[in-house]
PDB file of N, CA and C in Angstrom:
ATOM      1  N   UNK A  19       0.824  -1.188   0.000  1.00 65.00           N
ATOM      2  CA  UNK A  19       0.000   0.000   0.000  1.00 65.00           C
ATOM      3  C   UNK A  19       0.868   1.252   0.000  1.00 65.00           C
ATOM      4  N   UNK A  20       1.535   1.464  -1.366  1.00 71.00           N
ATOM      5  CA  UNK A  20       2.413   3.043  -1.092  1.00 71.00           C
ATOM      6  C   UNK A  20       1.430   3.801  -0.848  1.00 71.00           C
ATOM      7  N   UNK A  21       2.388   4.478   0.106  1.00 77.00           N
ATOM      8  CA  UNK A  21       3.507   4.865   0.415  1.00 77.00           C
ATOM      9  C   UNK A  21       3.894   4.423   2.069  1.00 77.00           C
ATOM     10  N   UNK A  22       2.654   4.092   2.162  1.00 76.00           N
ATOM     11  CA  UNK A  22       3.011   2.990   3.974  1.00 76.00           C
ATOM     12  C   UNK A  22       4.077   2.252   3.835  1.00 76.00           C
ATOM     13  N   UNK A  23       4.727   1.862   4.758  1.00 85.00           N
ATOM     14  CA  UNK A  23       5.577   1.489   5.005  1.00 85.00           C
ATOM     15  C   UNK A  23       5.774   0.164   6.122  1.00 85.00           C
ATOM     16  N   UNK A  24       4.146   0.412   6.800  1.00 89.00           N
ATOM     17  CA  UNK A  24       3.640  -0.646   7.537  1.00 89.00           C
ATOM     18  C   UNK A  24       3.196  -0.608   8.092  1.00 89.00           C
ATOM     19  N   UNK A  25       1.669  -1.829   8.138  1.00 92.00           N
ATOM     20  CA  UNK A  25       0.206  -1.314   8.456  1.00 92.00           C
ATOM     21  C   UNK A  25       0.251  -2.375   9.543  1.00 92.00           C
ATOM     22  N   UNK A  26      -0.409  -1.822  10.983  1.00 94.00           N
ATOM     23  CA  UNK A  26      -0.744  -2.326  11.611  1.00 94.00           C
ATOM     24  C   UNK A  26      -2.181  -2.599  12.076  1.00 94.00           C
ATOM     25  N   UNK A  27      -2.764  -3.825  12.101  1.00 95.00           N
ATOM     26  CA  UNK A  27      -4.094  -4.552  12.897  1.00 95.00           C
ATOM     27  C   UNK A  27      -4.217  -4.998  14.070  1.00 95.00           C
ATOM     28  N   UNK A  28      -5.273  -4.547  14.485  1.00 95.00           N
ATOM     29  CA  UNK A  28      -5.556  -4.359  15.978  1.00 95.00           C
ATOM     30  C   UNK A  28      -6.930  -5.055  15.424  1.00 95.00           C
ATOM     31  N   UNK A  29      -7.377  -6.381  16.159  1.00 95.00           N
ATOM     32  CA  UNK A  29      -8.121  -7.203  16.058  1.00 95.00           C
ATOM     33  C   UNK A  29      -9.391  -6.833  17.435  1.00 95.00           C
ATOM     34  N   UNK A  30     -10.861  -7.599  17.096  1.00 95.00           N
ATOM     35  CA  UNK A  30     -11.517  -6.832  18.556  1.00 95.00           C
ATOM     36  C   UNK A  30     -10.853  -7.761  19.644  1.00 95.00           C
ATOM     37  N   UNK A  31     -11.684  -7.033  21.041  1.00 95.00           N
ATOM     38  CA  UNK A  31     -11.218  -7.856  21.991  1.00 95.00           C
ATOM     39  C   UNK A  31     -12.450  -8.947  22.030  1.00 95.00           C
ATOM     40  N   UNK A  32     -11.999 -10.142  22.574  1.00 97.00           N
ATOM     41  CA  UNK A  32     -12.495 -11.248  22.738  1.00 97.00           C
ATOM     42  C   UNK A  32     -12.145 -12.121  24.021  1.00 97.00           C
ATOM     43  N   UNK A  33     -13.092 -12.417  24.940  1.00 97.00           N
ATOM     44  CA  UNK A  33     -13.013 -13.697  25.976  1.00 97.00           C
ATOM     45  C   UNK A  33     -12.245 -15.128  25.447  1.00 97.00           C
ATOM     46  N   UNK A  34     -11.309 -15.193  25.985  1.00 97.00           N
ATOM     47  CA  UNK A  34     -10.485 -16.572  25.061  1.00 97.00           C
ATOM     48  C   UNK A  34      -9.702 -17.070  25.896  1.00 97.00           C
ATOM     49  N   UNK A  35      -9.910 -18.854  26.255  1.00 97.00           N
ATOM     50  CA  UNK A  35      -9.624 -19.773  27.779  1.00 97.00           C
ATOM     51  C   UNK A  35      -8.079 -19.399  27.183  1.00 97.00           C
ATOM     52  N   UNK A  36      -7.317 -19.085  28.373  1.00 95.00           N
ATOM     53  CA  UNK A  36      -5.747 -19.345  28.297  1.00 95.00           C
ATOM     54  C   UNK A  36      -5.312 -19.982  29.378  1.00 95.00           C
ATOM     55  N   UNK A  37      -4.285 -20.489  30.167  1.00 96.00           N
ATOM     56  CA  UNK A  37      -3.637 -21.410  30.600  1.00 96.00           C
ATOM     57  C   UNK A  37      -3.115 -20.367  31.863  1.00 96.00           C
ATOM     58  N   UNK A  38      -3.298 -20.019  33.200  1.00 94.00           N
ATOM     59  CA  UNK A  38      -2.716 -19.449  34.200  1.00 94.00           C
ATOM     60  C   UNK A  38      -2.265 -20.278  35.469  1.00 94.00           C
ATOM     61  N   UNK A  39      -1.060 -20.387  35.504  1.00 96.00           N
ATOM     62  CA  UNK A  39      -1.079 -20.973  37.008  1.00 96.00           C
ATOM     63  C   UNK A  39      -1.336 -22.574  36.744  1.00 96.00           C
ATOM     64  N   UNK A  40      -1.298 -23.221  35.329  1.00 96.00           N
ATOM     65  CA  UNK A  40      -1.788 -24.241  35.644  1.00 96.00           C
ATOM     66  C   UNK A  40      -2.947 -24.847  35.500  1.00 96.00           C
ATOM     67  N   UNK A  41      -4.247 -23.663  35.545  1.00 97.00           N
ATOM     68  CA  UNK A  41      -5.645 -23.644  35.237  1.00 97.00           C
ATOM     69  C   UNK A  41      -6.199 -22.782  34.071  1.00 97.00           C
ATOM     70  N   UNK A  42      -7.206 -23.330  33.679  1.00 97.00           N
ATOM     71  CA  UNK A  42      -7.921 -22.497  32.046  1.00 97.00           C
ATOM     72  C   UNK A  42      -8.358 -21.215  32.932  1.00 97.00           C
ATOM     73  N   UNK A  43      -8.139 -20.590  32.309  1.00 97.00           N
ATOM     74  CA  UNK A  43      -9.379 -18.769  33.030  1.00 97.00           C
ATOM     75  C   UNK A  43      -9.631 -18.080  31.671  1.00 97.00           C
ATOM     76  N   UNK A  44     -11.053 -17.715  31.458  1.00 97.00           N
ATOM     77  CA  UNK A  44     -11.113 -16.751  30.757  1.00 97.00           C
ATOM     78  C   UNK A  44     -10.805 -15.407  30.374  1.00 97.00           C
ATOM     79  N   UNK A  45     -10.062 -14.927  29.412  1.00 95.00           N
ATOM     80  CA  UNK A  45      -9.276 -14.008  29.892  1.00 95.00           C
ATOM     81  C   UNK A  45      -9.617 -12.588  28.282  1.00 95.00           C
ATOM     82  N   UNK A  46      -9.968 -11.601  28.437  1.00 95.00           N
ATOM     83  CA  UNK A  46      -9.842 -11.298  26.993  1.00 95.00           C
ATOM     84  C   UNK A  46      -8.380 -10.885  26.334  1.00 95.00           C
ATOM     85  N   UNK A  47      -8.458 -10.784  25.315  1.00 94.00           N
ATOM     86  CA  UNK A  47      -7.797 -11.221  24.075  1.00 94.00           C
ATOM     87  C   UNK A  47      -7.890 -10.499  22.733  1.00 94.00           C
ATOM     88  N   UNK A  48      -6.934  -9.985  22.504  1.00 95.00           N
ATOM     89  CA  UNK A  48      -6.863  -9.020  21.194  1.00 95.00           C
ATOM     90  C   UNK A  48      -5.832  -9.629  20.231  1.00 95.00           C
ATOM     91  N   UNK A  49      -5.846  -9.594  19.065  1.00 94.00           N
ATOM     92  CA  UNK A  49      -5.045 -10.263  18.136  1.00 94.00           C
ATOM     93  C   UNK A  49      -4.233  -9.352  17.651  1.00 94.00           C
ATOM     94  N   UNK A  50      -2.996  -8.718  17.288  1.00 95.00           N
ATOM     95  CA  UNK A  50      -2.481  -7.761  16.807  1.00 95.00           C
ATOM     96  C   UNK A  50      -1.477  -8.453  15.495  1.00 95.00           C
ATOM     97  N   UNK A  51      -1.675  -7.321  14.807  1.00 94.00           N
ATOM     98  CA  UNK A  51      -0.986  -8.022  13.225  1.00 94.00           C
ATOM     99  C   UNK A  51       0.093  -6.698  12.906  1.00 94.00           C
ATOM    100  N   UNK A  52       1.165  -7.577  12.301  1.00 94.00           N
ATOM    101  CA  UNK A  52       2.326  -5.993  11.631  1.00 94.00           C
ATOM    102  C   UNK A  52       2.464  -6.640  10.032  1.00 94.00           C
ATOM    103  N   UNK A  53       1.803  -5.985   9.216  1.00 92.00           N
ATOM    104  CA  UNK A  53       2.442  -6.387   7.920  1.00 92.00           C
ATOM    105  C   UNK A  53       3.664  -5.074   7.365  1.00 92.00           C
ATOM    106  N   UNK A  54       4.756  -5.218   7.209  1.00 91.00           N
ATOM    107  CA  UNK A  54       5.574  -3.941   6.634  1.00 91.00           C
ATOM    108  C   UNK A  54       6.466  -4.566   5.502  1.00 91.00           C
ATOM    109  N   UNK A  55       6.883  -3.417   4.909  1.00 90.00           N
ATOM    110  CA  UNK A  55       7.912  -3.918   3.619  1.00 90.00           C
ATOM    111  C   UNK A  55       9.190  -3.661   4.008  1.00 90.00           C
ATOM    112  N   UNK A  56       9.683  -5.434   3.842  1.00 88.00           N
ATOM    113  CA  UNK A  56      10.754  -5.447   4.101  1.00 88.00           C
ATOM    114  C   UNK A  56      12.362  -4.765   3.549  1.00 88.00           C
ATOM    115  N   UNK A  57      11.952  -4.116   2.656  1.00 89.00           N
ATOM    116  CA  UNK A  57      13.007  -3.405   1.685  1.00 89.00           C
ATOM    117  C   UNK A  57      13.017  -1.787   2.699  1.00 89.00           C
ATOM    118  N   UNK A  58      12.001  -1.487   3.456  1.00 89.00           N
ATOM    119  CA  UNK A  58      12.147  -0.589   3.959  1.00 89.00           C
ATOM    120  C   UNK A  58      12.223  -1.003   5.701  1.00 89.00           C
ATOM    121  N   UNK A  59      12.010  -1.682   6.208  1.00 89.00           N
ATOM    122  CA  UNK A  59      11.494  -2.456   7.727  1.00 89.00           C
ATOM    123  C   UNK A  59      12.433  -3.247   8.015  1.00 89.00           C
ATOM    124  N   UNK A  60      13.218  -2.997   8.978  1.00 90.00           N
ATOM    125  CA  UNK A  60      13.993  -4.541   9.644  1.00 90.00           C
ATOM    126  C   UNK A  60      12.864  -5.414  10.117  1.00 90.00           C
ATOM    127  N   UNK A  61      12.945  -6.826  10.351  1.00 91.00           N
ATOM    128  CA  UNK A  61      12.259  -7.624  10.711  1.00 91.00           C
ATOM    129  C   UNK A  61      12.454  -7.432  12.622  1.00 91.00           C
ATOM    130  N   UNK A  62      14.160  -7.318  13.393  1.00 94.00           N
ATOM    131  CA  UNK A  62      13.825  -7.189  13.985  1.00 94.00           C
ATOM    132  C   UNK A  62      13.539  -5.839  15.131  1.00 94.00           C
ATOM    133  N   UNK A  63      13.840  -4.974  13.900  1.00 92.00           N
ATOM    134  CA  UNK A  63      12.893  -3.433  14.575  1.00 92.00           C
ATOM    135  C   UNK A  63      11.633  -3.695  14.589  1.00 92.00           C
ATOM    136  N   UNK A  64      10.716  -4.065  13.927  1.00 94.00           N
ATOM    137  CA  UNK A  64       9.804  -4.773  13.427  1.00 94.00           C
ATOM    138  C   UNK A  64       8.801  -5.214  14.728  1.00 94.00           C
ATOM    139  N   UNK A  65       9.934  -6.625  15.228  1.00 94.00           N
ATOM    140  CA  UNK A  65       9.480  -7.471  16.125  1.00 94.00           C
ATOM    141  C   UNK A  65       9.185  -6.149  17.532  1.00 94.00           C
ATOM    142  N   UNK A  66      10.421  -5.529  17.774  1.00 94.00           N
ATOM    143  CA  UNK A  66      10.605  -4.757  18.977  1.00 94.00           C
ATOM    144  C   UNK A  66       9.533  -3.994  19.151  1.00 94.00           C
ATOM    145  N   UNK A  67       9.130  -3.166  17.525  1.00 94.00           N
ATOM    146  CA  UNK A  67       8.015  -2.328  17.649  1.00 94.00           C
ATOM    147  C   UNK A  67       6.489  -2.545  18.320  1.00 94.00           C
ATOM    148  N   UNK A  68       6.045  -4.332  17.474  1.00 94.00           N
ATOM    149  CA  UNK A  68       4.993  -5.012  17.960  1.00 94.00           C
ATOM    150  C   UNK A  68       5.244  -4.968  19.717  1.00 94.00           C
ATOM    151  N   UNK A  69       6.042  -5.828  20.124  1.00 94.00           N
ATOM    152  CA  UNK A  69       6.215  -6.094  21.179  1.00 94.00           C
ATOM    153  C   UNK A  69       5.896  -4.895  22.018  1.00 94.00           C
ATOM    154  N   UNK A  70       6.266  -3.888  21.753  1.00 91.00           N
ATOM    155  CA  UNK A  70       6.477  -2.727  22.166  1.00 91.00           C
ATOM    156  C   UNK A  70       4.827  -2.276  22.889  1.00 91.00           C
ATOM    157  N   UNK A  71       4.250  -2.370  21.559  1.00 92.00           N
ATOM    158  CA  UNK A  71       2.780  -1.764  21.815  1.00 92.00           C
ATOM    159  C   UNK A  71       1.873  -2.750  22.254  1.00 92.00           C
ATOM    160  N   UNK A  72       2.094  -4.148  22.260  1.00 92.00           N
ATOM    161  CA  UNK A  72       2.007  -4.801  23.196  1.00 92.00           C
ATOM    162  C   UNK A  72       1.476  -4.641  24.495  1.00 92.00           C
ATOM    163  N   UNK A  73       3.194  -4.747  25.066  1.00 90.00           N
ATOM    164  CA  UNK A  73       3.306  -3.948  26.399  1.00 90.00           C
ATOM    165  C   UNK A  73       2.411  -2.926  26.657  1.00 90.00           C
ATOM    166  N   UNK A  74       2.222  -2.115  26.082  1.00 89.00           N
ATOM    167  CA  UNK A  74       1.857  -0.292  26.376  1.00 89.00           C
ATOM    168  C   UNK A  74      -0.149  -1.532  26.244  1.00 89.00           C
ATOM    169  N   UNK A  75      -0.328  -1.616  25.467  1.00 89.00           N
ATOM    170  CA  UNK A  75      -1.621  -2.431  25.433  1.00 89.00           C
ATOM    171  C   UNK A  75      -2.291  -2.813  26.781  1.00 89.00           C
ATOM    172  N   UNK A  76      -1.506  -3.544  27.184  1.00 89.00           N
ATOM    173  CA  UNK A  76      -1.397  -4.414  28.485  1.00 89.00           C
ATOM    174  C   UNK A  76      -1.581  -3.744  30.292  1.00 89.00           C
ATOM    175  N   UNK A  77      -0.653  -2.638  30.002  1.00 89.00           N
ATOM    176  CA  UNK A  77      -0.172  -2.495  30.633  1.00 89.00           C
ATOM    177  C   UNK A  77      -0.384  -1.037  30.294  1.00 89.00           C
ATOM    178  N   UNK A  78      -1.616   0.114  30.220  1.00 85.00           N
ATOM    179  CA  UNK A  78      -1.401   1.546  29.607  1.00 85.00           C
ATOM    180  C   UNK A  78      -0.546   2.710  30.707  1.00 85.00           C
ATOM    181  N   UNK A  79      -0.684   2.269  32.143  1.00 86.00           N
ATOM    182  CA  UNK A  79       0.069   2.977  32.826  1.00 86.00           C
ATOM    183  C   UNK A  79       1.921   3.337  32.691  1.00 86.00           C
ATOM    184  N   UNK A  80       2.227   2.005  31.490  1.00 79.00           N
ATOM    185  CA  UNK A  80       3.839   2.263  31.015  1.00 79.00           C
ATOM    186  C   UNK A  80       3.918   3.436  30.291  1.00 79.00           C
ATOM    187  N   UNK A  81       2.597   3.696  29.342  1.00 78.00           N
ATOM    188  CA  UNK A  81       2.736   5.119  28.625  1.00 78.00           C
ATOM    189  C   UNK A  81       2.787   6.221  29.559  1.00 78.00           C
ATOM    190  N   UNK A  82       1.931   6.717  30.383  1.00 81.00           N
ATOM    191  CA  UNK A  82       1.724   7.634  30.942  1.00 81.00           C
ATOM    192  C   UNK A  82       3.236   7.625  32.165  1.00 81.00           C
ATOM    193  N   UNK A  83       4.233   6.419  32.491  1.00 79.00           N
ATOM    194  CA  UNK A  83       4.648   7.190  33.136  1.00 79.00           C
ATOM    195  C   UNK A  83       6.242   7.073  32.868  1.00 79.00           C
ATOM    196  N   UNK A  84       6.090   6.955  31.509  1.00 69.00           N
ATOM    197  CA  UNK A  84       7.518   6.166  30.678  1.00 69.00           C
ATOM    198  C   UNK A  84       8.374   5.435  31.094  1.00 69.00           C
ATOM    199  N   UNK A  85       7.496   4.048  31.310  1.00 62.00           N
ATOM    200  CA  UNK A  85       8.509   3.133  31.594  1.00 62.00           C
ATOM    201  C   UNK A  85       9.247   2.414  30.547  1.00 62.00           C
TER     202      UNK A  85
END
């Protein structure tokens, strides 16, 4: 898609059994996607970036107090 460089998807949230401690718990769940072009994108700047917003996802108090 020129002139992007790389599009990110943010999937809805969803209730989805995951594995805690040993036991299933329902937990919600967002799917996140990075498609970018690799002629312009390292794969693993890439990875760091996802990961990145991730975190901040998870966890929104890392934005606000720059962790």
């Amino acid at each position: 898609n020129p002139p992007q460089s790389g599009i990110l998807g943010m999937h809805k949230i969803q209730d989805r059994p995951m594995v805690i401690n040993g036991k299933i718990e329902i937990r919600p769940m967002m799917y996140l996607a990075l498609s970018y072009d690799h002629r312009i994108v390292d794969g693993k700047g890439a990875v760091t970036f996802l990961v990145r917003v991730k975190d901040a996802l998870e966890d929104p108090r890392r934005l606000l107090m720059d962790l």
